[in-house]
Coordinates of C-alpha atoms in Angstrom, one line a residue:
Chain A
X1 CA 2.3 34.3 28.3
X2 CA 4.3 35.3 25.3
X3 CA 6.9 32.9 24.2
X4 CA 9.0 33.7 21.1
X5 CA 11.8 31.2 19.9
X6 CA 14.0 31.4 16.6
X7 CA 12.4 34.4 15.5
X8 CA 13.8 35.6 11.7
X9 CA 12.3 38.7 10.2
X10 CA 12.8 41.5 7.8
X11 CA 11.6 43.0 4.6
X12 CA 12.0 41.8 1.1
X13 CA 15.8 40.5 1.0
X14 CA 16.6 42.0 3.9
X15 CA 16.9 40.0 7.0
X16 CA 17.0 41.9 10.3
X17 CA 16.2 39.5 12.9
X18 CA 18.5 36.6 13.3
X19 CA 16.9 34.1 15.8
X20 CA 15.4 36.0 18.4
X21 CA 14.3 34.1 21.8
X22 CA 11.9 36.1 24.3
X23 CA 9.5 35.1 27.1
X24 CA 7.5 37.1 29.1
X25 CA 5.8 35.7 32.1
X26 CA 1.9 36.8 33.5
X27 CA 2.3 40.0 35.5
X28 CA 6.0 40.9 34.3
X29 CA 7.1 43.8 32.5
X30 CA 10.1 43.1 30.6
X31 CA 12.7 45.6 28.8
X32 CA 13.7 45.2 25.4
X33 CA 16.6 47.2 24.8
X34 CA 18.6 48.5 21.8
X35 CA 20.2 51.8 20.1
X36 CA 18.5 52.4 16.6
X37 CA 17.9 49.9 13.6
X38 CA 18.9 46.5 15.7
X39 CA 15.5 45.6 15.0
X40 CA 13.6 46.6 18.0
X41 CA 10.3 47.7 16.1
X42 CA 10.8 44.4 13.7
X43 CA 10.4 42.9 16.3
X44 CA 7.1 44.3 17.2
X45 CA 5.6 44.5 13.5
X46 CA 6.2 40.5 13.3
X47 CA 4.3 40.1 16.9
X48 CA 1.1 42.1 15.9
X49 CA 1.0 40.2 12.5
X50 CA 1.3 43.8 10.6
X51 CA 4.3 41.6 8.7
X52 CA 5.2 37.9 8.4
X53 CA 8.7 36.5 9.8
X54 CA 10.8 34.6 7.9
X55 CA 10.8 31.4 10.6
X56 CA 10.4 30.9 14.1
X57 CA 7.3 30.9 16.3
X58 CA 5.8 33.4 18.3
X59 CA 3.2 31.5 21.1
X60 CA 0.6 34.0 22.8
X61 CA -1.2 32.1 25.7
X62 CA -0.3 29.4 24.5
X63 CA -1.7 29.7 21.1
X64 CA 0.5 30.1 17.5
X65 CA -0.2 33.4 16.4
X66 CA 2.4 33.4 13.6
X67 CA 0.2 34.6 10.2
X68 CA -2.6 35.8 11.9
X69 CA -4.3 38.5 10.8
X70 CA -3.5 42.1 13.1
X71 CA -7.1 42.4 14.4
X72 CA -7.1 38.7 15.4
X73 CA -4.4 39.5 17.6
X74 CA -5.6 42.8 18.9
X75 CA -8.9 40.3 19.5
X76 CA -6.7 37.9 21.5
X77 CA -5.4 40.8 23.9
X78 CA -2.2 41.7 22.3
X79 CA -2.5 45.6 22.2
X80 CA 0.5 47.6 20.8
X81 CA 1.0 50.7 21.1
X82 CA 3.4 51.6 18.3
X83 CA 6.6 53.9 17.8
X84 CA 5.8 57.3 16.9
X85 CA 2.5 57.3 18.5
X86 CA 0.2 56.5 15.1
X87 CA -3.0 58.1 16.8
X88 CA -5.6 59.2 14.6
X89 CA -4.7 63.2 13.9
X90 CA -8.2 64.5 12.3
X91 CA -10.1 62.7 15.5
X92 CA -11.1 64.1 18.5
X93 CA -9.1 62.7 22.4
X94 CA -12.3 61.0 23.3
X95 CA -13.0 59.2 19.7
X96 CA -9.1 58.1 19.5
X97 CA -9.9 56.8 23.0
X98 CA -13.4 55.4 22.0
X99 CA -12.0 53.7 18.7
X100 CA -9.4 51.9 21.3
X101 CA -12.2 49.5 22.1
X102 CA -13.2 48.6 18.3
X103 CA -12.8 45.1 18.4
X104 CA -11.9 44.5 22.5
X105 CA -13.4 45.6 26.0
X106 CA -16.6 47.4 23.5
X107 CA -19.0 46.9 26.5
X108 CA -17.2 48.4 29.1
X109 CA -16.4 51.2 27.3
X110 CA -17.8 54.2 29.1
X111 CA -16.4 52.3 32.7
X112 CA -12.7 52.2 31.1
X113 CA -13.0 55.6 29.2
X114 CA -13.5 56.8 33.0
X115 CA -10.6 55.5 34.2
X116 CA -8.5 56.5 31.0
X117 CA -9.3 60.0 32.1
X118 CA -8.6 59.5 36.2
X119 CA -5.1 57.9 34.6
X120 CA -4.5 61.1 32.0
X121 CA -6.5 63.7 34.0
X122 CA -4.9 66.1 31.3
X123 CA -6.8 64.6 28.4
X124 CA -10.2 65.3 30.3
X125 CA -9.7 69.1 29.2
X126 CA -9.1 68.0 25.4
X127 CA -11.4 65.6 24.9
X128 CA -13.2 67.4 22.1
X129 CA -9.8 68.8 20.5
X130 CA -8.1 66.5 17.2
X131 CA -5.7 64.9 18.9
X132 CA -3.6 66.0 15.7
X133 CA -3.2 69.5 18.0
X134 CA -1.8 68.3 20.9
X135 CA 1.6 68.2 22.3
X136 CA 4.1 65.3 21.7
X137 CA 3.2 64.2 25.3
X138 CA 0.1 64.9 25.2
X139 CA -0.5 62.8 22.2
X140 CA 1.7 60.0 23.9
X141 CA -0.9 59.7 26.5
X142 CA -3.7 59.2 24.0
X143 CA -1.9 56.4 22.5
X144 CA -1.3 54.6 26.2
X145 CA -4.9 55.5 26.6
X146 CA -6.1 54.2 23.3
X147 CA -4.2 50.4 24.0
X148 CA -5.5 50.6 27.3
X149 CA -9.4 50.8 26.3
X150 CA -8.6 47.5 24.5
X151 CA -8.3 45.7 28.2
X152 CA -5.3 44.2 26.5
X153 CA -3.5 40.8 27.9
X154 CA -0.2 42.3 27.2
X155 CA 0.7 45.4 26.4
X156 CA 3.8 46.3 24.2
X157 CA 4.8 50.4 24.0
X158 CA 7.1 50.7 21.2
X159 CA 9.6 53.9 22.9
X160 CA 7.4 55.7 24.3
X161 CA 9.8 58.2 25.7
X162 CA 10.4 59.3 22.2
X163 CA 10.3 62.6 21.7
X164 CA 9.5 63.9 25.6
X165 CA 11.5 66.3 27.4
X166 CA 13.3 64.3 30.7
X167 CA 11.1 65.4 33.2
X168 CA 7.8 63.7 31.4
X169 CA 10.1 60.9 30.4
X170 CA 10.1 60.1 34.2
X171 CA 6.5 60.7 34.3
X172 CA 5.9 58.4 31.3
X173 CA 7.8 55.3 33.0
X174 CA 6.2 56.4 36.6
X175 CA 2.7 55.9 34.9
X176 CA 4.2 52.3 32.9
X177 CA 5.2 51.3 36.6
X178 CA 1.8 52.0 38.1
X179 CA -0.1 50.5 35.1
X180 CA 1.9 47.1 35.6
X181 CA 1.5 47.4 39.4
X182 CA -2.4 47.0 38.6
X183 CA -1.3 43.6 37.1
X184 CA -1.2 44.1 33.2
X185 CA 1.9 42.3 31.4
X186 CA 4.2 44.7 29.6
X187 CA 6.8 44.5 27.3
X188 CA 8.8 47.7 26.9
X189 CA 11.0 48.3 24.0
X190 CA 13.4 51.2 24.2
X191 CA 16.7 53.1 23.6
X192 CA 16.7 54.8 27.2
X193 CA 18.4 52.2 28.7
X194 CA 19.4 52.8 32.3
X195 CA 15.4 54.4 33.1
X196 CA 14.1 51.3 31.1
X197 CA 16.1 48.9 33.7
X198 CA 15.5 50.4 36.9
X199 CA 11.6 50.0 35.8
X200 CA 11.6 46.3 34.3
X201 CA 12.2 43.0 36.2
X202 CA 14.1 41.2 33.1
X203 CA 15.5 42.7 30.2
X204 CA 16.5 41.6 26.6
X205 CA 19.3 43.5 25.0
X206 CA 19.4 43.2 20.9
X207 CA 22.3 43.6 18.7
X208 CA 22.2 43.5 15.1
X209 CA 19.2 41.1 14.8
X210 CA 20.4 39.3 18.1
X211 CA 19.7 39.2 22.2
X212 CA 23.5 39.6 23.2
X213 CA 22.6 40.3 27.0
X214 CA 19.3 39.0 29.2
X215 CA 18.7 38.4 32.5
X216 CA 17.2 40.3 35.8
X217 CA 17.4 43.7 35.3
X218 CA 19.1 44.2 38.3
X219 CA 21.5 42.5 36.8
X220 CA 22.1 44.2 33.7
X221 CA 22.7 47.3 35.6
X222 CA 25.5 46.4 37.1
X223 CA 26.8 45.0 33.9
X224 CA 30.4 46.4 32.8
X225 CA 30.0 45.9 29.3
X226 CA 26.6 47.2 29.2
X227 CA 28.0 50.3 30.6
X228 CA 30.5 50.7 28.2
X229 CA 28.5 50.5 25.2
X230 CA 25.5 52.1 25.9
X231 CA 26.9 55.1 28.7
X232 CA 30.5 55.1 27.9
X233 CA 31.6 54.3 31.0
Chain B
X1 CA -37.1 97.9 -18.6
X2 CA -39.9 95.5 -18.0
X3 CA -37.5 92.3 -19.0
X4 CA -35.6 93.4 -16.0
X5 CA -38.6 93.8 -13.7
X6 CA -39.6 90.3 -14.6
X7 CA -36.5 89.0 -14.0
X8 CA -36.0 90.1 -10.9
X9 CA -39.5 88.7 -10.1
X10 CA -38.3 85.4 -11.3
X11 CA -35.2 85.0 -8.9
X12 CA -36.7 84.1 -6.0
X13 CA -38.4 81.0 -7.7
X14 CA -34.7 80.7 -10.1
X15 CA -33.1 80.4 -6.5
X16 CA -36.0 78.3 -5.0
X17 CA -35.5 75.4 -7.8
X18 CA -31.6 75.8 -7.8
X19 CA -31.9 74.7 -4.3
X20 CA -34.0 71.7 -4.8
X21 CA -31.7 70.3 -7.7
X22 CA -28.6 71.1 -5.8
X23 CA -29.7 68.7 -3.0
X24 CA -29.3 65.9 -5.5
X25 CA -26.2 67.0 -6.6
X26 CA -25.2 67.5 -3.3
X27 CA -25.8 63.6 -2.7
X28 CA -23.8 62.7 -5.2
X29 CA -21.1 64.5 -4.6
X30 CA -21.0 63.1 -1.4
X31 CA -20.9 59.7 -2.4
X32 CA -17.2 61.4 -4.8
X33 CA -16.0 63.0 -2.0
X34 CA -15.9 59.9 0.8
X35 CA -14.5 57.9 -1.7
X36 CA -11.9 60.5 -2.8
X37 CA -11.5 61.6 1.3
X38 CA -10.8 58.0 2.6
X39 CA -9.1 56.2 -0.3
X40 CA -7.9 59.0 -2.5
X41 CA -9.2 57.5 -5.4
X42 CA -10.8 59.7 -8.2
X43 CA -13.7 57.9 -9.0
X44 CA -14.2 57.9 -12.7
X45 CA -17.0 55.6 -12.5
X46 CA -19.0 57.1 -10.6
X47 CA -21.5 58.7 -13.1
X48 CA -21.8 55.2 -15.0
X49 CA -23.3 53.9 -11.5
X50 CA -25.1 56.3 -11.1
X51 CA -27.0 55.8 -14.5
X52 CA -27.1 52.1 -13.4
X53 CA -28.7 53.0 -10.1
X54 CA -31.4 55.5 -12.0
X55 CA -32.0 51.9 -14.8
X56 CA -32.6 49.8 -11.7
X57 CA -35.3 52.6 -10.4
X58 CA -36.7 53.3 -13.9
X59 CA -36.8 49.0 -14.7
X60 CA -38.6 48.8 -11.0
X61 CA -41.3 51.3 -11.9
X62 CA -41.7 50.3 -15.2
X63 CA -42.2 46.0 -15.4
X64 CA -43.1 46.0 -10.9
X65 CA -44.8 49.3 -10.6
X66 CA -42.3 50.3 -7.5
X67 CA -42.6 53.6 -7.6
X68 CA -39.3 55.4 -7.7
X69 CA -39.1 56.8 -4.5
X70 CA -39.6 52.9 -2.1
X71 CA -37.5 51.6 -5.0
X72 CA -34.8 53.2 -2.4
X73 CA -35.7 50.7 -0.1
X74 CA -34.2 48.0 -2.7
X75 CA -31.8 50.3 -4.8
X76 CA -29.3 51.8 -2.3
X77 CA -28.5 48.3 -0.2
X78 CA -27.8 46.7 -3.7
X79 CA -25.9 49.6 -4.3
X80 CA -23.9 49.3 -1.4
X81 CA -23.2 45.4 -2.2
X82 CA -22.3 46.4 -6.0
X83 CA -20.2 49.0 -4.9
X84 CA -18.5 46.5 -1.6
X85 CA -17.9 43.8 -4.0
X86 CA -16.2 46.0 -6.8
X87 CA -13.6 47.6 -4.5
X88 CA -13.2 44.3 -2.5
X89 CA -12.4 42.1 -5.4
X90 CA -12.0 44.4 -8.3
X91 CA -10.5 48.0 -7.9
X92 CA -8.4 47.0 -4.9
X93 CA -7.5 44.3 -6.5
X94 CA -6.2 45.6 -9.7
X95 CA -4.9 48.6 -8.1
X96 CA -1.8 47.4 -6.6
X97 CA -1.3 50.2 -4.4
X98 CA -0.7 52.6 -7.6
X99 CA -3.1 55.9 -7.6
X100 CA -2.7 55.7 -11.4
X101 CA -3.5 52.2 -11.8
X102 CA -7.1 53.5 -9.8
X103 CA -7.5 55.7 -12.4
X104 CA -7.7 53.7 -15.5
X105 CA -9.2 50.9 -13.6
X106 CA -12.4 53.4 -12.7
X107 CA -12.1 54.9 -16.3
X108 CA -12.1 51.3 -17.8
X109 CA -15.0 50.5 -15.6
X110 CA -17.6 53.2 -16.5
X111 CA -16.5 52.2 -20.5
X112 CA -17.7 49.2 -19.9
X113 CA -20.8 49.7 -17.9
X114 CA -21.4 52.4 -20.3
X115 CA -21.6 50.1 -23.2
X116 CA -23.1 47.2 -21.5
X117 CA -26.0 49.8 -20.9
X118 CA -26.0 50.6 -24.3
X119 CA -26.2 47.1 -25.6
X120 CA -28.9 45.7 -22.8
X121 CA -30.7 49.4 -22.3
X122 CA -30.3 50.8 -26.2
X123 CA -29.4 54.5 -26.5
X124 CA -32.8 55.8 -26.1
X125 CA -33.8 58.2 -23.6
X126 CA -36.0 57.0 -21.3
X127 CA -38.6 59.0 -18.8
X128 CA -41.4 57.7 -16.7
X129 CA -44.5 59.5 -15.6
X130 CA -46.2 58.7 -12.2
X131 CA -49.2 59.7 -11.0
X132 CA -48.5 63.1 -8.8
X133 CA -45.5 63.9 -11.7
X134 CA -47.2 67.0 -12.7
X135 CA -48.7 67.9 -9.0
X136 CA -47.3 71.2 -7.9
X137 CA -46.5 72.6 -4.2
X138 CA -47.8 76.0 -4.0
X139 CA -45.3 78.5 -2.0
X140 CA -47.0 81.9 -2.2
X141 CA -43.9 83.0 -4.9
X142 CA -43.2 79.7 -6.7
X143 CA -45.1 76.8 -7.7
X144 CA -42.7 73.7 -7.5
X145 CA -43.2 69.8 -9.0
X146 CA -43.6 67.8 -6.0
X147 CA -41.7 65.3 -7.0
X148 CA -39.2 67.5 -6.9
X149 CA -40.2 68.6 -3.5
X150 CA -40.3 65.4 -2.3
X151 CA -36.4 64.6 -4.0
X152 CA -35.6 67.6 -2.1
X153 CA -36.1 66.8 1.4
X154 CA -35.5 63.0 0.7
X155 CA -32.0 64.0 -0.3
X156 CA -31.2 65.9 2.9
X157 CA -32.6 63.5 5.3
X158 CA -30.4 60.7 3.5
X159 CA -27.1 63.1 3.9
X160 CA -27.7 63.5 7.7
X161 CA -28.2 59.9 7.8
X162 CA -24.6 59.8 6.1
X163 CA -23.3 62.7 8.7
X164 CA -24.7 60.5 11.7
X165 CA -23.2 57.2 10.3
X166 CA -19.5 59.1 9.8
X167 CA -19.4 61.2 12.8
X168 CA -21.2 58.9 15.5
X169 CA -20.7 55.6 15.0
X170 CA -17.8 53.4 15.0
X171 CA -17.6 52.6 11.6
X172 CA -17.7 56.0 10.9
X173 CA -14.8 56.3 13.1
X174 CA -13.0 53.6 11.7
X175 CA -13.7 55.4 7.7
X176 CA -12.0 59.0 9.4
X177 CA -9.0 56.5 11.0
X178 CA -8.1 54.5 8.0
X179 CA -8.2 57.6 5.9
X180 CA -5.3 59.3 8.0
X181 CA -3.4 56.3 9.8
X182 CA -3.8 52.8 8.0
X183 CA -0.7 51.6 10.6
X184 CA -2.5 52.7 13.5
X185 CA -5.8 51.4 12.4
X186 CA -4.4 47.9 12.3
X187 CA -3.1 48.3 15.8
X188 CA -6.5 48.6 16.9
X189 CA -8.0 46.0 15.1
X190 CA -9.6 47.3 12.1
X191 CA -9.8 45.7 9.5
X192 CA -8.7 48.0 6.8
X193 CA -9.8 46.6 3.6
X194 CA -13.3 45.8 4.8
X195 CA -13.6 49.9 5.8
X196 CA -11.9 50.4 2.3
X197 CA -14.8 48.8 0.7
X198 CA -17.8 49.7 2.9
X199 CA -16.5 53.2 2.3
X200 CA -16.8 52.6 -1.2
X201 CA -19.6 50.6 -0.6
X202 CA -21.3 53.6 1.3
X203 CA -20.4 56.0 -1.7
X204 CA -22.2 54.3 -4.5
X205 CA -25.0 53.6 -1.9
X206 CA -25.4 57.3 -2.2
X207 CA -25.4 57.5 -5.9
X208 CA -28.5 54.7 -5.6
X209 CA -30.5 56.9 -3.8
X210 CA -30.0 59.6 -6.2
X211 CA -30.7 57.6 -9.3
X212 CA -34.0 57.1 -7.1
X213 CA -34.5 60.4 -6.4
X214 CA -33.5 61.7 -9.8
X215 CA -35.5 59.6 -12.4
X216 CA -39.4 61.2 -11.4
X217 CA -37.9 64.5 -13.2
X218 CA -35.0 63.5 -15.4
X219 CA -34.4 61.1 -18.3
X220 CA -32.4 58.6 -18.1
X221 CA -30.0 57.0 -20.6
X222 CA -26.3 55.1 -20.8
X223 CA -24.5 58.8 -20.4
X224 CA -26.9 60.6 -18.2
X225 CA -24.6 60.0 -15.3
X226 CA -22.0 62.3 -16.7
X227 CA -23.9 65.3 -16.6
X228 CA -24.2 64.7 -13.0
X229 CA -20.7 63.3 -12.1
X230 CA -19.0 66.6 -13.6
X231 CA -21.3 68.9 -11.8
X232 CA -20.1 66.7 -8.7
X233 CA -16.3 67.2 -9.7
X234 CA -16.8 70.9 -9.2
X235 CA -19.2 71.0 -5.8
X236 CA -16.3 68.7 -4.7
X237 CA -13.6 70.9 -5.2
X238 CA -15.7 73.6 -4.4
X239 CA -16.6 72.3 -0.7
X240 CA -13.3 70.7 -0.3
X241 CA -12.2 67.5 -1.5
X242 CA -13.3 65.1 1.4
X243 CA -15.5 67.5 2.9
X244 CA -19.2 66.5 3.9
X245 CA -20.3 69.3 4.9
X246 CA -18.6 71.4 2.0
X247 CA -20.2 68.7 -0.2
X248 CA -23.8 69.6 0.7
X249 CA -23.1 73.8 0.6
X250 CA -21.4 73.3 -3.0
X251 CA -23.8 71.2 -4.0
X252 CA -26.5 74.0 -3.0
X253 CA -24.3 76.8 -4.5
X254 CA -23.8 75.3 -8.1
X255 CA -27.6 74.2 -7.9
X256 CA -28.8 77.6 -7.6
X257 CA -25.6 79.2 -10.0
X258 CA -27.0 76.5 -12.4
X259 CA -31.0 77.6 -12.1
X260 CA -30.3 81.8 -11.7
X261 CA -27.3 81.5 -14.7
X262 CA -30.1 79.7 -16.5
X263 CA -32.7 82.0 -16.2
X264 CA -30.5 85.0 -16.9
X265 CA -28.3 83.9 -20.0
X266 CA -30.7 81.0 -20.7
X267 CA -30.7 77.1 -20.8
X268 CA -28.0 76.2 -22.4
X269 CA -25.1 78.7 -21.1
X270 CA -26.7 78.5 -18.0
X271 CA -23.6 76.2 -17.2
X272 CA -21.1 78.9 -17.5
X273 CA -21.4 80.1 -14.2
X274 CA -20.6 76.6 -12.7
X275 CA -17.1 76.7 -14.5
X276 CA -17.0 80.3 -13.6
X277 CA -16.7 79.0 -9.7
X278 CA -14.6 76.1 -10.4
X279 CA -11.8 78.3 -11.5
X280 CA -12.3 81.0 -8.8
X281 CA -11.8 78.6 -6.5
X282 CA -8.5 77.0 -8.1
X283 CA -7.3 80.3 -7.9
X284 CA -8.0 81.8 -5.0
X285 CA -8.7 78.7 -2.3
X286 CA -7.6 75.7 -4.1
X287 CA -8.5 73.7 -0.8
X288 CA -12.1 74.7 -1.4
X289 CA -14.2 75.9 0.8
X290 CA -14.5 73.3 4.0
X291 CA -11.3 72.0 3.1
X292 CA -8.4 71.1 5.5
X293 CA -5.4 73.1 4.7
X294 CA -2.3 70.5 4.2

């Protein structure tokens, strides 16, 4: 559903991506791996539109979706859910949750906002509190929540395990699991490597603005050199 | 000894008229404080719309016979399109991203409506008289104007209109995301410079319905918007810049400071009391007083 070949990007000057091929297939949820500033969330801004790549195509069912605008996409089913969270601080759980659904899945808000809160049971006791308060995983949760209430297509989650201790880590990617067991596409970008591959069917790994490694992640597990660079074994 | 007595018999109605003109001022310091709140832009031009807005009231009433109060009905949607438009293709245009460019932009753009309103409206002061002007509403303790009355309660009704609209819609909710999280705005599909200019939009919207409200018991000429606009300055620092609800205490606060200081040291150091407050409050709660702490 996602097809991306030749992908440049960067900013200014500044080229980070240097041909980038990805495909993601209905159903799938696919790894994209890599440690810090190979261009992982680059990657990302050019797919939502928030930034313009350099050349290449990116082709989302099927349609160009290169220099469209980011609400377009969102209105297409594309639903990000970025690094760092970006949740709206001075508004309350259930209006970051409400404001998910802006410009997709508006009239079945109350029926998804329900099943937000049977997925995130914890948010049903903050609902009224500015998300701004709550804890790192906490706040994680209303951001999952917040992409969910779009009814998105395909959803990417920029490293959500940023930030959480290792038992909700495990939680976090639990809850990604079960989401794509209810049939939603995913594309998971991330540093934690080994958890990200036991969880996704394929992965991409990117190195300096390049996929080095891709295949089943099965695969990749087993992969010596993999090892080596990113456990040092 | 009886000066005293009598003033102390005049309070009541000093605080009762305070109140009423602080309702205005409370409007349009809301209409500063959204604009400031969402898009952190110090809006110098705000008290050259807002003399535009009272013009387009007093030219309805005075060659259409509208009288001031449905000329809202007309004033305050063209205000919000004037004020759209302006952001959308001039201000955030211009700006560039730079605060400081704002500033002079805003600044150059209440010169020139200033002296286009000079050149098209003259200098002159102008007033209109309507039929109930000098009809009174009788309170056991005060006898007030009715128009001033009827300003009074207008004004309120039209700032929990503006509450509703920020705290229970969704463009409300998309004017309190984009003025925390632009990024995160995008990701959910809003489209940020539209909410950028309704907001903008909304705020001179609110400055029409106080130039309505305003011109049955004030003048109006080219620089009668200033008065107003740096009475607004101080109710928004007072409240707390961004603040609606510290917008509309302020506002009632400096309207009755104004109207008791007034009857005390008289008309014109009457004012005194309103600078009085605005450096209290830098000094000892510089966020004002519904303001969030950074």
């Amino acid at each position: 559903m996602l097809e991306i070949r030749g992908l440049e990007a960067g900013y200014g000057q500044v080229q980070i991506l240097r041909g980038i091929d990805l495909d993601i297939a209905e159903g799938e949820i696919i790894a994209v791996l890599g440690s810090n500033g190979v261009g992982k969330s680059t990657l990302n801004n050019n797919i939502c539109g928030l930034y313009k790549p350099f050349a290449g195509s990116i082709r989302f069912l099927g349609n160009d979706i290169i220099g469209q605008d980011p609400k377009d996409i969102v209105s297409g089913g594309l639903i990000q859910v970025p690094e760092g969270r970006r949740i709206f601080p001075n508004l309350s759980v259930l209006e970051n949750l409400e404001i998910g659904s802006y410009r997709r899945g508006k009239s079945n808000r109350k029926k998804n906002l329900e099943r937000m809160l049977d997925i995130f049971p914890r948010l049903r006791e903050r609902l009224s509190q500015a998300a701004g308060t709550l804890s790192g995983g906490e706040q994680q949760m209303v951001a999952i929540g917040r992409g969910l209430m779009a009814e998105p297509k395909l959803l990417i989650l920029d490293e959500p395990s940023l930030g959480l201790s290792p038992l909700l880590v495990e939680q976090m990617f639990d809850l990604i699991k079960s989401i794509n067991e209810g049939g939603l596409s995913i594309v998971l970008v991330e540093q934690n490597v080994m958890q990200s591959l036991k969880l996704a069917d394929r992965a991409y790994v990117i190195e300096n603005g390049v996929v080095t490694l891709s295949g089943p992640a099965g695969e990749l597990i087993e992969n010596t050199e993999l090892k080596k660079s990113y456990l040092g074994i | 000894m009886l000066d005293e007595f009598m003033l102390l018999g005049m309070m009541p109605a000093a605080v009762v008229n305070g109140l009423m003109f602080g309702a205005i001022y409370a409007l349009v310091a809301l209409g500063l404080t959204l604009i400031y709140g969402v898009l952190h832009i110090i809006n110098f031009a705000h008290g050259a719309l807002l003399m535009l807005a009272m013009y387009a009231a007093f030219y309805l009433f005075r060659h259409f016979g509208i009288d001031p109060y449905f000329a809202i009905v007309f004033v305050v949607p063209a205000s919000f399109v004037l004020g759209y438009a302006l952001y959308r293709w001039g201000i955030g245009k211009l700006a560039h991203g730079k605060d400081e460019n704002i500033l002079l932009v805003t600044l150059g753009l209440a010169i020139v409506i200033e002296n286009a309103a000079i050149f098209f409206f003259t200098a002159d002061q102008q007033t209109i008289t309507l039929s109930y002007s000098y009809d009174t509403v009788d309170l056991g303790f005060v006898f007030l104007s009715l128009p001033k009355v009827i300003s009074f309660f207008a004004s309120l009704f039209i700032c929990l209109l503006l509450w509703l609209l920020i705290s229970k819609t969704d463009l409300g909710r998309a004017i309190r995301a984009v003025a925390k999280e632009r990024q995160g705005a995008r990701l959910v599909g809003i489209d940020v410079e539209h909410i950028f200019a309704a907001t903008y939009g909304i705020g001179i919207a609110c400055l029409g319905a106080a130039g309505c409200l305003l011109l049955p018991s004030f003048y109006v000429d080219p620089f009668t918007g200033n008065i107003f606009v740096l009475v607004a300055f101080t109710i928004v620092v007072l409240g707390g810049m961004g603040s609606i609800v510290g917008a509309l205490v302020g506002g009632f606060i400096i309207g009755v400071t104004e109207s008791v200081g007034g009857l005390i040291l008289g008309e014109s150091l009457g004012q005194i009391g309103i600078s009085l407050i605005f450096i209290l409050i830098l000094v000892l709660r510089p966020t004002g007083l519904f303001g969030a702490k950074s």
